[in-house]
Every structure is written in structure tokens, then in C-alpha cells.
Amino acid sequence: MQSLVALTAFYQQADLGMRDLPIYNAALQIEATQARSYGDDELAVVVTPWFMNLVIFSDDDTHCRQQGAKRTVELPSGRYEFTQCWEASVGGFATCALFSPVLEFESQQDVMAVANAALDAVFDTQYTETTEWQQARDAQVKPAEPSKLDRRGFITAGLAKQQVTR
């Protein structure tokens, strides 16, 4: 896929500026898994010495021009939050962080094994069970509407109501 080749080339240029940062893992290099089709989209995992991201390329990349906007993508294993990106040399794409930084990986072989396993897992419906983190995120409830306070309630910050109910 042309966009994936362009994206890895873009990260290779960025690599020069990243080498002196403490999040840089010198044991790794920039590489991507084979892209896989999902409907009209293509997915791959891109590894750099500073992150591992799930990347999605769409035929219609106009929504990706809203850089930084979040969107949820429904994949066989569940819902994933992606950040929309735009790079002139690549076009539109969206990323979902898997590891950042990638300091725990000791070799390119290890990191690519994890990248390929992650891509396999995204397409595997047996992983549709939500994690505790996802459950907590999904359980976030909109704040309750504030109750209407009378003058006494306003002045006492609502404490007058609590005292009355004793």
C-alpha cells in the first residue's frame, strides 16, 4: 500500500530529530506490518524507536484533515479510539497508540512479533470482551443536573436541605 510506504518514509525523516530523546530505543528501527483490508479501510501496525501504533488508512481521508480529532472505529475485536492525522506526503490516516514509548523491547524481532500479534488480535472476535479500563471509560456518566435551590439552599450551599432531613 502506497500510503503505508509514504508513512514509514515520513517517520524515517522524523527519526533524525528523535534520536537524542530519552524515549528513543536505539535497538529498534522503523518498520510496518503488512497492511490488512477491513471494508474500505487498510490497517497496519507501525513501529518506530519511540512508539508502536495501529494505523488506519481510509479511501475517503477527508475527515483526517481535522488533525488531532478523535474518532471511534468499530473493528472485529471491539471499539478503538483513533486520532486523525494528515501529512501532505502521506495523505490522511488515523492512529491508535499501542505502546509509547517502546523501551521494554530489546530487539526488532521482539517488537515486530508483538506488532503482528496486535494486528491479529484486532481482527479476532474472541477479544471483544472489554477491559477494566474500557468499562470504566464507558461507565462515565454525564454529571447530574444541579438541583434547583431556594434562597436558603443557595446561601447555605445546600446544607440547609441536609439538616432538614435528619
PDB file of N, CA and C in Angstrom, residues 5-98:
ATOM      1  N   VAL A   5       3.869   2.950   2.806  1.00  0.00           N
ATOM      2  CA  VAL A   5       5.256   3.200   2.404  1.00  0.00           C
ATOM      3  C   VAL A   5       5.600   4.670   2.657  1.00  0.00           C
ATOM      4  N   ALA A   6       4.690   5.570   2.287  1.00  0.00           N
ATOM      5  CA  ALA A   6       4.925   7.002   2.493  1.00  0.00           C
ATOM      6  C   ALA A   6       4.989   7.335   3.986  1.00  0.00           C
ATOM      7  N   LEU A   7       4.159   6.678   4.793  1.00  0.00           N
ATOM      8  CA  LEU A   7       4.170   6.941   6.227  1.00  0.00           C
ATOM      9  C   LEU A   7       5.482   6.478   6.864  1.00  0.00           C
ATOM     10  N   THR A   8       5.979   5.311   6.501  1.00  0.00           N
ATOM     11  CA  THR A   8       7.254   4.860   7.064  1.00  0.00           C
ATOM     12  C   THR A   8       8.393   5.783   6.614  1.00  0.00           C
ATOM     13  N   ALA A   9       8.341   6.273   5.400  1.00  0.00           N
ATOM     14  CA  ALA A   9       9.357   7.236   4.933  1.00  0.00           C
ATOM     15  C   ALA A   9       9.277   8.534   5.737  1.00  0.00           C
ATOM     16  N   PHE A  10       8.063   8.982   6.045  1.00  0.00           N
ATOM     17  CA  PHE A  10       7.873  10.183   6.855  1.00  0.00           C
ATOM     18  C   PHE A  10       8.499   9.987   8.234  1.00  0.00           C
ATOM     19  N   TYR A  11       8.248   8.836   8.860  1.00  0.00           N
ATOM     20  CA  TYR A  11       8.825   8.573  10.184  1.00  0.00           C
ATOM     21  C   TYR A  11      10.345   8.410  10.122  1.00  0.00           C
ATOM     22  N   GLN A  12      10.875   7.913   9.012  1.00  0.00           N
ATOM     23  CA  GLN A  12      12.327   7.823   8.870  1.00  0.00           C
ATOM     24  C   GLN A  12      12.960   9.206   8.863  1.00  0.00           C
ATOM     25  N   GLN A  13      12.284  10.178   8.274  1.00  0.00           N
ATOM     26  CA  GLN A  13      12.790  11.551   8.314  1.00  0.00           C
ATOM     27  C   GLN A  13      12.699  12.109   9.730  1.00  0.00           C
ATOM     28  N   ALA A  14      11.613  11.806  10.429  1.00  0.00           N
ATOM     29  CA  ALA A  14      11.429  12.292  11.803  1.00  0.00           C
ATOM     30  C   ALA A  14      12.427  11.644  12.758  1.00  0.00           C
ATOM     31  N   ASP A  15      12.899  10.468  12.412  1.00  0.00           N
ATOM     32  CA  ASP A  15      13.820   9.710  13.260  1.00  0.00           C
ATOM     33  C   ASP A  15      15.067  10.508  13.614  1.00  0.00           C
ATOM     34  N   LEU A  16      15.560  11.288  12.682  1.00  0.00           N
ATOM     35  CA  LEU A  16      16.779  12.060  12.928  1.00  0.00           C
ATOM     36  C   LEU A  16      16.627  13.004  14.117  1.00  0.00           C
ATOM     37  N   GLY A  17      15.456  13.574  14.271  1.00  0.00           N
ATOM     38  CA  GLY A  17      15.215  14.503  15.368  1.00  0.00           C
ATOM     39  C   GLY A  17      14.857  13.843  16.681  1.00  0.00           C
ATOM     40  N   MET A  18      14.624  12.544  16.669  1.00  0.00           N
ATOM     41  CA  MET A  18      14.179  11.830  17.868  1.00  0.00           C
ATOM     42  C   MET A  18      15.316  11.131  18.611  1.00  0.00           C
ATOM     43  N   ARG A  19      16.425  10.924  17.967  1.00  0.00           N
ATOM     44  CA  ARG A  19      17.498  10.066  18.491  1.00  0.00           C
ATOM     45  C   ARG A  19      18.065  10.478  19.837  1.00  0.00           C
ATOM     46  N   ASP A  20      18.043  11.754  20.168  1.00  0.00           N
ATOM     47  CA  ASP A  20      18.618  12.209  21.439  1.00  0.00           C
ATOM     48  C   ASP A  20      17.604  12.259  22.575  1.00  0.00           C
ATOM     49  N   LEU A  21      16.367  11.888  22.310  1.00  0.00           N
ATOM     50  CA  LEU A  21      15.334  11.940  23.348  1.00  0.00           C
ATOM     51  C   LEU A  21      15.376  10.696  24.237  1.00  0.00           C
ATOM     52  N   PRO A  22      15.016  10.826  25.506  1.00  0.00           N
ATOM     53  CA  PRO A  22      15.077   9.673  26.419  1.00  0.00           C
ATOM     54  C   PRO A  22      14.051   8.577  26.105  1.00  0.00           C
ATOM     55  N   ILE A  23      13.077   8.845  25.255  1.00  0.00           N
ATOM     56  CA  ILE A  23      12.090   7.822  24.896  1.00  0.00           C
ATOM     57  C   ILE A  23      12.524   7.008  23.677  1.00  0.00           C
ATOM     58  N   TYR A  24      13.681   7.282  23.138  1.00  0.00           N
ATOM     59  CA  TYR A  24      14.172   6.639  21.929  1.00  0.00           C
ATOM     60  C   TYR A  24      14.852   5.320  22.272  1.00  0.00           C
ATOM     61  N   ASN A  25      14.427   4.234  21.636  1.00  0.00           N
ATOM     62  CA  ASN A  25      15.018   2.910  21.826  1.00  0.00           C
ATOM     63  C   ASN A  25      15.903   2.613  20.619  1.00  0.00           C
ATOM     64  N   ALA A  26      17.203   2.756  20.789  1.00  0.00           N
ATOM     65  CA  ALA A  26      18.156   2.596  19.689  1.00  0.00           C
ATOM     66  C   ALA A  26      18.221   1.172  19.145  1.00  0.00           C
ATOM     67  N   ALA A  27      17.655   0.193  19.863  1.00  0.00           N
ATOM     68  CA  ALA A  27      17.648  -1.193  19.389  1.00  0.00           C
ATOM     69  C   ALA A  27      16.590  -1.418  18.305  1.00  0.00           C
ATOM     70  N   LEU A  28      15.719  -0.432  18.092  1.00  0.00           N
ATOM     71  CA  LEU A  28      14.614  -0.602  17.151  1.00  0.00           C
ATOM     72  C   LEU A  28      14.782   0.282  15.929  1.00  0.00           C
ATOM     73  N   GLN A  29      14.104  -0.100  14.866  1.00  0.00           N
ATOM     74  CA  GLN A  29      14.078   0.703  13.653  1.00  0.00           C
ATOM     75  C   GLN A  29      12.632   0.843  13.183  1.00  0.00           C
ATOM     76  N   ILE A  30      12.419   1.690  12.223  1.00  0.00           N
ATOM     77  CA  ILE A  30      11.071   1.942  11.709  1.00  0.00           C
ATOM     78  C   ILE A  30      10.691   0.826  10.748  1.00  0.00           C
ATOM     79  N   GLU A  31       9.534   0.224  11.049  1.00  0.00           N
ATOM     80  CA  GLU A  31       9.043  -0.888  10.233  1.00  0.00           C
ATOM     81  C   GLU A  31       7.534  -0.994  10.431  1.00  0.00           C
ATOM     82  N   ALA A  32       6.859  -1.510   9.412  1.00  0.00           N
ATOM     83  CA  ALA A  32       5.411  -1.705   9.499  1.00  0.00           C
ATOM     84  C   ALA A  32       5.061  -3.150   9.176  1.00  0.00           C
ATOM     85  N   THR A  33       3.964  -3.598   9.758  1.00  0.00           N
ATOM     86  CA  THR A  33       3.434  -4.908   9.405  1.00  0.00           C
ATOM     87  C   THR A  33       2.817  -4.826   8.007  1.00  0.00           C
ATOM     88  N   GLN A  34       2.461  -5.958   7.453  1.00  0.00           N
ATOM     89  CA  GLN A  34       1.684  -5.962   6.222  1.00  0.00           C
ATOM     90  C   GLN A  34       0.326  -5.323   6.515  1.00  0.00           C
ATOM     91  N   ALA A  35      -0.168  -4.516   5.590  1.00  0.00           N
ATOM     92  CA  ALA A  35      -1.493  -3.916   5.758  1.00  0.00           C
ATOM     93  C   ALA A  35      -2.556  -4.976   5.500  1.00  0.00           C
ATOM     94  N   ARG A  36      -3.670  -4.845   6.241  1.00  0.00           N
ATOM     95  CA  ARG A  36      -4.805  -5.750   6.060  1.00  0.00           C
ATOM     96  C   ARG A  36      -6.043  -4.927   5.741  1.00  0.00           C
ATOM     97  N   SER A  37      -6.845  -5.465   4.860  1.00  0.00           N
ATOM     98  CA  SER A  37      -8.085  -4.789   4.483  1.00  0.00           C
ATOM     99  C   SER A  37      -9.162  -5.029   5.520  1.00  0.00           C
ATOM    100  N   TYR A  38      -9.952  -3.991   5.741  1.00  0.00           N
ATOM    101  CA  TYR A  38     -11.137  -4.085   6.586  1.00  0.00           C
ATOM    102  C   TYR A  38     -12.188  -3.166   5.968  1.00  0.00           C
ATOM    103  N   GLY A  39     -13.108  -3.761   5.215  1.00  0.00           N
ATOM    104  CA  GLY A  39     -14.066  -2.960   4.469  1.00  0.00           C
ATOM    105  C   GLY A  39     -13.327  -2.120   3.450  1.00  0.00           C
ATOM    106  N   ASP A  40     -13.557  -0.815   3.479  1.00  0.00           N
ATOM    107  CA  ASP A  40     -12.870   0.097   2.564  1.00  0.00           C
ATOM    108  C   ASP A  40     -11.554   0.606   3.132  1.00  0.00           C
ATOM    109  N   ASP A  41     -11.204   0.164   4.338  1.00  0.00           N
ATOM    110  CA  ASP A  41     -10.017   0.664   5.022  1.00  0.00           C
ATOM    111  C   ASP A  41      -8.880  -0.344   4.981  1.00  0.00           C
ATOM    112  N   GLU A  42      -7.697   0.149   5.284  1.00  0.00           N
ATOM    113  CA  GLU A  42      -6.497  -0.681   5.425  1.00  0.00           C
ATOM    114  C   GLU A  42      -5.920  -0.413   6.803  1.00  0.00           C
ATOM    115  N   LEU A  43      -5.538  -1.464   7.505  1.00  0.00           N
ATOM    116  CA  LEU A  43      -4.932  -1.329   8.825  1.00  0.00           C
ATOM    117  C   LEU A  43      -3.554  -1.964   8.837  1.00  0.00           C
ATOM    118  N   ALA A  44      -2.661  -1.373   9.626  1.00  0.00           N
ATOM    119  CA  ALA A  44      -1.322  -1.914   9.830  1.00  0.00           C
ATOM    120  C   ALA A  44      -0.841  -1.434  11.186  1.00  0.00           C
ATOM    121  N   VAL A  45       0.244  -2.020  11.646  1.00  0.00           N
ATOM    122  CA  VAL A  45       0.903  -1.534  12.859  1.00  0.00           C
ATOM    123  C   VAL A  45       2.260  -0.985  12.435  1.00  0.00           C
ATOM    124  N   VAL A  46       2.531   0.245  12.855  1.00  0.00           N
ATOM    125  CA  VAL A  46       3.805   0.896  12.541  1.00  0.00           C
ATOM    126  C   VAL A  46       4.625   0.961  13.826  1.00  0.00           C
ATOM    127  N   VAL A  47       5.866   0.534  13.715  1.00  0.00           N
ATOM    128  CA  VAL A  47       6.812   0.559  14.834  1.00  0.00           C
ATOM    129  C   VAL A  47       7.891   1.580  14.529  1.00  0.00           C
ATOM    130  N   THR A  48       8.185   2.413  15.508  1.00  0.00           N
ATOM    131  CA  THR A  48       9.327   3.328  15.442  1.00  0.00           C
ATOM    132  C   THR A  48      10.125   3.112  16.732  1.00  0.00           C
ATOM    133  N   PRO A  49      11.309   3.677  16.861  1.00  0.00           N
ATOM    134  CA  PRO A  49      12.052   3.559  18.120  1.00  0.00           C
ATOM    135  C   PRO A  49      11.412   4.318  19.282  1.00  0.00           C
ATOM    136  N   TRP A  50      10.298   4.998  19.046  1.00  0.00           N
ATOM    137  CA  TRP A  50       9.656   5.735  20.141  1.00  0.00           C
ATOM    138  C   TRP A  50       8.182   5.384  20.344  1.00  0.00           C
ATOM    139  N   PHE A  51       7.545   4.622  19.422  1.00  0.00           N
ATOM    140  CA  PHE A  51       6.166   4.183  19.632  1.00  0.00           C
ATOM    141  C   PHE A  51       5.815   3.005  18.747  1.00  0.00           C
ATOM    142  N   MET A  52       4.667   2.382  19.063  1.00  0.00           N
ATOM    143  CA  MET A  52       4.030   1.374  18.219  1.00  0.00           C
ATOM    144  C   MET A  52       2.561   1.781  18.119  1.00  0.00           C
ATOM    145  N   ASN A  53       2.096   2.039  16.884  1.00  0.00           N
ATOM    146  CA  ASN A  53       0.727   2.495  16.667  1.00  0.00           C
ATOM    147  C   ASN A  53      -0.007   1.600  15.679  1.00  0.00           C
ATOM    148  N   LEU A  54      -1.282   1.385  15.968  1.00  0.00           N
ATOM    149  CA  LEU A  54      -2.187   0.817  14.991  1.00  0.00           C
ATOM    150  C   LEU A  54      -2.586   1.978  14.082  1.00  0.00           C
ATOM    151  N   VAL A  55      -2.500   1.784  12.776  1.00  0.00           N
ATOM    152  CA  VAL A  55      -2.764   2.857  11.819  1.00  0.00           C
ATOM    153  C   VAL A  55      -3.867   2.401  10.870  1.00  0.00           C
ATOM    154  N   ILE A  56      -4.790   3.313  10.584  1.00  0.00           N
ATOM    155  CA  ILE A  56      -5.862   3.016   9.638  1.00  0.00           C
ATOM    156  C   ILE A  56      -5.826   4.045   8.516  1.00  0.00           C
ATOM    157  N   PHE A  57      -5.906   3.539   7.300  1.00  0.00           N
ATOM    158  CA  PHE A  57      -5.978   4.381   6.107  1.00  0.00           C
ATOM    159  C   PHE A  57      -7.345   4.147   5.472  1.00  0.00           C
ATOM    160  N   SER A  58      -8.031   5.224   5.132  1.00  0.00           N
ATOM    161  CA  SER A  58      -9.350   5.122   4.504  1.00  0.00           C
ATOM    162  C   SER A  58      -9.278   5.653   3.091  1.00  0.00           C
ATOM    163  N   ASP A  59     -10.126   5.092   2.212  1.00  0.00           N
ATOM    164  CA  ASP A  59     -10.216   5.638   0.854  1.00  0.00           C
ATOM    165  C   ASP A  59     -10.653   7.097   0.906  1.00  0.00           C
ATOM    166  N   ASP A  60     -11.593   7.387   1.792  1.00  0.00           N
ATOM    167  CA  ASP A  60     -12.065   8.752   1.967  1.00  0.00           C
ATOM    168  C   ASP A  60     -11.332   9.343   3.162  1.00  0.00           C
ATOM    169  N   ASP A  61     -10.251  10.058   2.905  1.00  0.00           N
ATOM    170  CA  ASP A  61      -9.433  10.585   4.001  1.00  0.00           C
ATOM    171  C   ASP A  61      -9.751  12.038   4.334  1.00  0.00           C
ATOM    172  N   THR A  62     -10.860  12.568   3.827  1.00  0.00           N
ATOM    173  CA  THR A  62     -11.171  13.981   4.070  1.00  0.00           C
ATOM    174  C   THR A  62     -11.371  14.274   5.553  1.00  0.00           C
ATOM    175  N   HIS A  63     -11.947  13.336   6.310  1.00  0.00           N
ATOM    176  CA  HIS A  63     -12.147  13.566   7.748  1.00  0.00           C
ATOM    177  C   HIS A  63     -10.826  13.629   8.500  1.00  0.00           C
ATOM    178  N   CYS A  64      -9.776  13.059   7.963  1.00  0.00           N
ATOM    179  CA  CYS A  64      -8.482  13.063   8.639  1.00  0.00           C
ATOM    180  C   CYS A  64      -7.795  14.423   8.589  1.00  0.00           C
ATOM    181  N   ARG A  65      -8.298  15.313   7.777  1.00  0.00           N
ATOM    182  CA  ARG A  65      -7.699  16.652   7.715  1.00  0.00           C
ATOM    183  C   ARG A  65      -7.950  17.440   8.988  1.00  0.00           C
ATOM    184  N   GLN A  66      -8.848  16.954   9.835  1.00  0.00           N
ATOM    185  CA  GLN A  66      -9.086  17.574  11.141  1.00  0.00           C
ATOM    186  C   GLN A  66      -8.088  16.965  12.124  1.00  0.00           C
ATOM    187  N   GLN A  67      -6.846  17.370  11.989  1.00  0.00           N
ATOM    188  CA  GLN A  67      -5.774  16.778  12.783  1.00  0.00           C
ATOM    189  C   GLN A  67      -6.071  16.860  14.268  1.00  0.00           C
ATOM    190  N   GLY A  68      -5.829  15.771  14.955  1.00  0.00           N
ATOM    191  CA  GLY A  68      -6.000  15.736  16.394  1.00  0.00           C
ATOM    192  C   GLY A  68      -7.390  15.351  16.831  1.00  0.00           C
ATOM    193  N   ALA A  69      -8.357  15.368  15.940  1.00  0.00           N
ATOM    194  CA  ALA A  69      -9.723  14.981  16.306  1.00  0.00           C
ATOM    195  C   ALA A  69      -9.752  13.482  16.590  1.00  0.00           C
ATOM    196  N   LYS A  70     -10.583  13.093  17.518  1.00  0.00           N
ATOM    197  CA  LYS A  70     -10.711  11.678  17.884  1.00  0.00           C
ATOM    198  C   LYS A  70     -11.896  11.076  17.144  1.00  0.00           C
ATOM    199  N   ARG A  71     -11.760   9.808  16.820  1.00  0.00           N
ATOM    200  CA  ARG A  71     -12.893   9.071  16.263  1.00  0.00           C
ATOM    201  C   ARG A  71     -12.809   7.627  16.726  1.00  0.00           C
ATOM    202  N   THR A  72     -13.960   7.039  16.923  1.00  0.00           N
ATOM    203  CA  THR A  72     -14.031   5.649  17.352  1.00  0.00           C
ATOM    204  C   THR A  72     -14.259   4.781  16.128  1.00  0.00           C
ATOM    205  N   VAL A  73     -13.469   3.721  16.014  1.00  0.00           N
ATOM    206  CA  VAL A  73     -13.580   2.801  14.890  1.00  0.00           C
ATOM    207  C   VAL A  73     -13.976   1.437  15.454  1.00  0.00           C
ATOM    208  N   GLU A  74     -15.018   0.872  14.889  1.00  0.00           N
ATOM    209  CA  GLU A  74     -15.503  -0.452  15.284  1.00  0.00           C
ATOM    210  C   GLU A  74     -14.744  -1.488  14.455  1.00  0.00           C
ATOM    211  N   LEU A  75     -13.971  -2.321  15.136  1.00  0.00           N
ATOM    212  CA  LEU A  75     -13.213  -3.392  14.494  1.00  0.00           C
ATOM    213  C   LEU A  75     -13.729  -4.724  15.028  1.00  0.00           C
ATOM    214  N   PRO A  76     -13.366  -5.847  14.431  1.00  0.00           N
ATOM    215  CA  PRO A  76     -13.901  -7.126  14.881  1.00  0.00           C
ATOM    216  C   PRO A  76     -13.712  -7.402  16.378  1.00  0.00           C
ATOM    217  N   SER A  77     -12.626  -6.914  16.971  1.00  0.00           N
ATOM    218  CA  SER A  77     -12.381  -7.176  18.388  1.00  0.00           C
ATOM    219  C   SER A  77     -12.961  -6.113  19.308  1.00  0.00           C
ATOM    220  N   GLY A  78     -13.566  -5.066  18.764  1.00  0.00           N
ATOM    221  CA  GLY A  78     -14.159  -4.039  19.615  1.00  0.00           C
ATOM    222  C   GLY A  78     -13.966  -2.643  19.057  1.00  0.00           C
ATOM    223  N   ARG A  79     -14.225  -1.668  19.932  1.00  0.00           N
ATOM    224  CA  ARG A  79     -14.113  -0.264  19.545  1.00  0.00           C
ATOM    225  C   ARG A  79     -12.760   0.287  19.960  1.00  0.00           C
ATOM    226  N   TYR A  80     -12.162   1.077  19.064  1.00  0.00           N
ATOM    227  CA  TYR A  80     -10.863   1.668  19.318  1.00  0.00           C
ATOM    228  C   TYR A  80     -10.935   3.161  19.029  1.00  0.00           C
ATOM    229  N   GLU A  81     -10.255   3.948  19.866  1.00  0.00           N
ATOM    230  CA  GLU A  81     -10.208   5.384  19.641  1.00  0.00           C
ATOM    231  C   GLU A  81      -8.948   5.725  18.852  1.00  0.00           C
ATOM    232  N   PHE A  82      -9.152   6.383  17.734  1.00  0.00           N
ATOM    233  CA  PHE A  82      -8.068   6.799  16.854  1.00  0.00           C
ATOM    234  C   PHE A  82      -7.973   8.315  16.848  1.00  0.00           C
ATOM    235  N   THR A  83      -6.764   8.808  16.624  1.00  0.00           N
ATOM    236  CA  THR A  83      -6.522  10.229  16.449  1.00  0.00           C
ATOM    237  C   THR A  83      -6.276  10.477  14.973  1.00  0.00           C
ATOM    238  N   GLN A  84      -7.021  11.406  14.402  1.00  0.00           N
ATOM    239  CA  GLN A  84      -6.917  11.704  12.984  1.00  0.00           C
ATOM    240  C   GLN A  84      -5.652  12.496  12.689  1.00  0.00           C
ATOM    241  N   CYS A  85      -5.024  12.173  11.572  1.00  0.00           N
ATOM    242  CA  CYS A  85      -3.757  12.791  11.185  1.00  0.00           C
ATOM    243  C   CYS A  85      -3.782  13.139   9.703  1.00  0.00           C
ATOM    244  N   TRP A  86      -2.978  14.115   9.365  1.00  0.00           N
ATOM    245  CA  TRP A  86      -2.812  14.485   7.959  1.00  0.00           C
ATOM    246  C   TRP A  86      -1.371  14.878   7.738  1.00  0.00           C
ATOM    247  N   GLU A  87      -0.766  14.297   6.737  1.00  0.00           N
ATOM    248  CA  GLU A  87       0.585  14.653   6.315  1.00  0.00           C
ATOM    249  C   GLU A  87       0.558  14.706   4.794  1.00  0.00           C
ATOM    250  N   ALA A  88       1.014  15.804   4.224  1.00  0.00           N
ATOM    251  CA  ALA A  88       0.924  16.015   2.771  1.00  0.00           C
ATOM    252  C   ALA A  88       1.539  14.864   1.983  1.00  0.00           C
ATOM    253  N   SER A  89       2.674  14.341   2.435  1.00  0.00           N
ATOM    254  CA  SER A  89       3.343  13.272   1.696  1.00  0.00           C
ATOM    255  C   SER A  89       2.638  11.917   1.841  1.00  0.00           C
ATOM    256  N   VAL A  90       1.761  11.803   2.822  1.00  0.00           N
ATOM    257  CA  VAL A  90       1.086  10.537   3.117  1.00  0.00           C
ATOM    258  C   VAL A  90      -0.396  10.604   2.769  1.00  0.00           C
ATOM    259  N   GLY A  91      -1.010  11.737   3.082  1.00  0.00           N
ATOM    260  CA  GLY A  91      -2.461  11.851   2.979  1.00  0.00           C
ATOM    261  C   GLY A  91      -3.053  11.683   4.365  1.00  0.00           C
ATOM    262  N   GLY A  92      -4.298  11.283   4.413  1.00  0.00           N
ATOM    263  CA  GLY A  92      -4.969  11.119   5.692  1.00  0.00           C
ATOM    264  C   GLY A  92      -4.799   9.725   6.258  1.00  0.00           C
ATOM    265  N   PHE A  93      -4.695   9.667   7.571  1.00  0.00           N
ATOM    266  CA  PHE A  93      -4.625   8.399   8.291  1.00  0.00           C
ATOM    267  C   PHE A  93      -5.019   8.681   9.722  1.00  0.00           C
ATOM    268  N   ALA A  94      -5.228   7.641  10.485  1.00  0.00           N
ATOM    269  CA  ALA A  94      -5.555   7.800  11.896  1.00  0.00           C
ATOM    270  C   ALA A  94      -4.749   6.782  12.686  1.00  0.00           C
ATOM    271  N   THR A  95      -4.358   7.162  13.900  1.00  0.00           N
ATOM    272  CA  THR A  95      -3.504   6.299  14.712  1.00  0.00           C
ATOM    273  C   THR A  95      -4.135   5.980  16.059  1.00  0.00           C
ATOM    274  N   CYS A  96      -3.816   4.795  16.548  1.00  0.00           N
ATOM    275  CA  CYS A  96      -4.234   4.349  17.872  1.00  0.00           C
ATOM    276  C   CYS A  96      -2.976   3.824  18.566  1.00  0.00           C
ATOM    277  N   ALA A  97      -2.586   4.466  19.649  1.00  0.00           N
ATOM    278  CA  ALA A  97      -1.342   4.090  20.333  1.00  0.00           C
ATOM    279  C   ALA A  97      -1.466   2.710  20.963  1.00  0.00           C
ATOM    280  N   LEU A  98      -0.462   1.881  20.732  1.00  0.00           N
ATOM    281  CA  LEU A  98      -0.378   0.564  21.369  1.00  0.00           C
ATOM    282  C   LEU A  98       0.682   0.566  22.464  1.00  0.00           C
TER     283      LEU A  98
END
